[in-house]
């Protein structure tokens, strides 16, 4: 199937595949470098994202910007999006049906960006891409390769904001260092497989 950024943006703008779109201010498709080597996937827009139409611009997004800076990356260098493109009411976790309704857009984003490395932020992104049995505390910190794309699951920045002991922050730092090392190890120009299948469950 042929995909373009225009067809993706149009499809998201018109989407009424689940009930989430009825209560929002803006769809939040995602943003960043269309040819990024690193793609980040979160759960779904929160209050600030719904207001602005941009992914990760609230408190979790500000922490994410600092996390990227700690491995010498700017937001302009990466592509950032979420599993669901509409804010769930009161920031609840999206249901399996809502996630399934939105997965086609994430697949289009994989196919367009063709990242070499993906950072999965939190349990919802992990489940959506790696499968229902994913558990963030058990499975984070280990790369999984899927259809030629390296995937690192880690904590969601919101969980890091709530982390009182600092343990999760220390673990997330190790995960970021592993991502930095992987980006250095995989040659930038290495041919990237088209990865529609990257998140096939
Ligand atoms: N949390 C997410 O998962 N995504 C956002 O865009 C903002 C907060």
Coordinates of C-alpha atoms and ligand atoms in Angstrom, one line a residue:
X1 CA 0.0 0.0 0.0
X2 CA 1.3 3.5 -0.8
X3 CA 1.5 5.8 2.2
X4 CA 2.3 9.5 2.3
X5 CA 2.4 12.1 5.1
X6 CA -0.6 13.8 3.5
X7 CA -2.6 10.6 3.5
X8 CA -1.7 9.9 7.1
X9 CA -2.6 13.4 8.2
X10 CA -5.8 13.4 6.3
X11 CA -6.8 9.9 7.7
X12 CA -6.1 11.0 11.3
X13 CA -7.9 14.3 10.8
X14 CA -11.0 12.5 9.5
X15 CA -10.8 9.5 11.8
X16 CA -13.9 8.5 13.8
X17 CA -12.9 4.9 14.3
X18 CA -13.5 5.0 18.1
X19 CA -15.3 7.2 20.6
X20 CA -12.2 9.1 21.7
X21 CA -12.5 11.7 18.9
X22 CA -15.9 12.9 20.3
X23 CA -14.5 14.7 23.3
X24 CA -11.2 16.2 22.2
X25 CA -10.0 19.6 21.1
X26 CA -7.2 18.4 18.8
X27 CA -6.0 15.2 17.2
X28 CA -2.4 14.7 18.0
X29 CA -0.8 12.7 15.2
X30 CA 2.9 13.2 16.2
X31 CA 5.7 15.4 15.1
X32 CA 9.4 15.6 14.5
X33 CA 12.0 14.5 11.9
X34 CA 10.3 12.6 9.1
X35 CA 13.5 10.7 8.5
X36 CA 14.5 10.2 12.1
X37 CA 16.8 7.3 13.0
X38 CA 15.1 7.2 16.4
X39 CA 11.3 7.1 16.9
X40 CA 9.7 7.5 20.3
X41 CA 6.2 6.2 21.1
X42 CA 4.1 7.2 24.1
X43 CA 0.6 6.2 25.2
X44 CA -1.7 9.0 24.2
X45 CA -2.1 12.8 24.4
X46 CA -2.7 14.5 27.7
X47 CA -4.3 17.8 28.6
X48 CA -1.5 20.0 27.1
X49 CA -1.2 17.9 24.0
X50 CA -5.0 17.9 23.4
X51 CA -4.9 21.7 23.7
X52 CA -2.0 22.2 21.3
X53 CA -2.3 19.3 18.9
X54 CA 1.4 18.4 19.6
X55 CA 2.7 15.2 21.3
X56 CA 4.7 15.4 24.5
X57 CA 4.5 19.1 25.3
X58 CA 3.3 18.9 28.9
X59 CA 5.3 18.1 32.0
X60 CA 6.1 14.5 30.7
X61 CA 7.2 16.1 27.4
X62 CA 9.5 18.5 29.1
X63 CA 11.2 15.7 30.9
X64 CA 11.4 13.8 27.7
X65 CA 13.2 16.7 26.1
X66 CA 15.8 16.6 28.9
X67 CA 16.1 12.8 28.6
X68 CA 16.9 13.2 24.9
X69 CA 19.4 16.1 25.6
X70 CA 21.2 13.8 28.1
X71 CA 22.1 11.6 25.1
X72 CA 22.9 14.6 22.9
X73 CA 19.7 14.4 20.9
X74 CA 17.2 17.3 20.2
X75 CA 13.5 16.8 19.5
X76 CA 14.1 18.0 16.0
X77 CA 16.3 15.0 15.3
X78 CA 13.7 12.4 16.5
X79 CA 10.1 11.5 15.6
X80 CA 7.7 11.5 18.5
X81 CA 4.2 10.0 18.5
X82 CA 1.7 8.1 20.6
X83 CA -0.3 4.8 20.3
X84 CA -3.6 6.7 20.3
X85 CA -3.9 10.1 18.6
X86 CA -6.9 11.4 20.7
X87 CA -6.8 12.1 24.4
X88 CA -8.6 9.6 26.5
X89 CA -10.9 11.3 29.1
X90 CA -9.1 12.1 32.3
X91 CA -5.9 10.6 30.9
X92 CA -7.1 7.1 31.4
X93 CA -5.3 4.2 29.7
X94 CA -6.7 3.6 26.2
X95 CA -8.8 0.5 25.9
X96 CA -7.6 -2.4 23.7
X97 CA -10.3 -1.5 21.2
X98 CA -9.2 2.1 21.1
X99 CA -5.6 1.0 20.6
X100 CA -6.5 -1.4 17.9
X101 CA -8.6 1.3 16.1
X102 CA -5.5 3.6 16.0
X103 CA -2.8 1.0 15.1
X104 CA -3.1 1.6 11.4
X105 CA -1.8 5.1 11.9
X106 CA 1.2 3.9 13.9
X107 CA 2.0 1.4 11.1
X108 CA 1.8 4.2 8.6
X109 CA 4.2 6.3 10.7
X110 CA 6.7 3.3 10.9
X111 CA 6.5 2.9 7.1
X112 CA 7.1 6.7 6.5
X113 CA 9.8 7.3 9.0
X114 CA 11.5 3.9 8.8
X115 CA 13.4 4.4 12.0
X116 CA 16.4 2.2 12.9
X117 CA 15.7 2.4 16.7
X118 CA 12.4 2.8 18.6
X119 CA 12.1 3.8 22.2
X120 CA 8.8 2.5 23.6
X121 CA 7.7 4.7 26.5
X122 CA 5.7 2.8 29.1
X123 CA 3.4 -0.2 29.3
X124 CA 0.9 0.9 26.7
X125 CA 3.4 1.5 24.0
X126 CA 5.1 -1.8 24.9
X127 CA 1.9 -3.8 24.7
X128 CA 0.8 -2.1 21.5
X129 CA 4.0 -3.0 19.7
X130 CA 5.4 -6.0 21.5
X131 CA 2.2 -7.8 22.5
X132 CA -0.2 -8.1 25.4
X133 CA 2.1 -10.0 27.6
X134 CA 4.5 -7.1 27.8
X135 CA 5.3 -5.9 31.4
X136 CA 7.3 -2.7 31.7
X137 CA 9.0 -3.5 35.0
X138 CA 10.0 -7.0 33.7
X139 CA 10.8 -6.3 30.0
X140 CA 12.3 -2.8 30.0
X141 CA 16.0 -2.3 29.3
X142 CA 16.4 -5.1 26.8
X143 CA 16.5 -4.5 23.1
X144 CA 14.1 -6.5 20.9
X145 CA 14.7 -6.6 17.2
X146 CA 11.5 -6.7 15.1
X147 CA 11.6 -6.6 11.3
X148 CA 15.1 -5.1 11.3
X149 CA 14.2 -2.4 13.8
X150 CA 15.7 -2.2 17.3
X151 CA 13.2 -1.5 20.0
X152 CA 14.0 -0.5 23.5
X153 CA 11.2 -0.5 26.1
X154 CA 11.6 1.9 29.0
X155 CA 9.5 3.7 31.6
X156 CA 7.1 6.4 30.5
X157 CA 8.3 9.9 31.6
X158 CA 5.1 10.3 33.6
X159 CA 6.2 7.3 35.7
X160 CA 9.6 9.0 36.1
X161 CA 8.0 12.2 37.4
X162 CA 6.2 10.1 40.1
X163 CA 9.4 8.1 40.9
X164 CA 10.2 9.0 44.6
X165 CA 13.1 6.7 45.1
X166 CA 15.0 7.5 41.9
X167 CA 15.3 3.8 41.1
X168 CA 13.2 4.1 37.9
X169 CA 15.2 7.2 36.8
X170 CA 18.4 5.3 37.2
X171 CA 17.1 2.4 35.1
X172 CA 15.7 4.7 32.4
X173 CA 19.2 6.4 32.2
X174 CA 20.7 3.0 31.5
X175 CA 18.1 2.4 28.8
X176 CA 18.9 5.8 27.2
X177 CA 22.6 5.0 27.2
X178 CA 21.8 1.7 25.5
X179 CA 19.8 3.6 22.8
X180 CA 22.7 6.0 22.3
X181 CA 25.1 3.1 21.9
X182 CA 22.8 1.3 19.5
X183 CA 22.5 4.5 17.4
X184 CA 26.3 4.7 17.3
X185 CA 26.6 1.0 16.4
X186 CA 24.1 0.9 13.6
X187 CA 25.5 2.8 10.6
X188 CA 23.3 5.8 9.8
X189 CA 23.0 4.9 6.2
X190 CA 22.2 1.3 6.7
X191 CA 19.3 0.4 4.5
X192 CA 16.1 0.5 6.5
X193 CA 13.5 -2.2 5.9
X194 CA 10.1 -0.9 5.3
X195 CA 8.4 -1.7 8.5
X196 CA 4.7 -1.9 8.2
X197 CA 5.0 -5.2 9.9
X198 CA 6.9 -3.8 12.8
X199 CA 3.9 -3.7 15.0
X200 CA 1.8 -6.6 13.6
X201 CA 0.4 -8.6 16.4
Ligands
LIG1 N1 1.9 11.2 27.7 C1 1.9 10.5 26.5 O1 1.9 9.3 26.5 N2 2.0 11.2 25.4 C2 1.9 12.5 25.3 O2 2.0 13.0 24.2 C3 1.9 13.2 26.5 C4 1.9 12.5 27.7

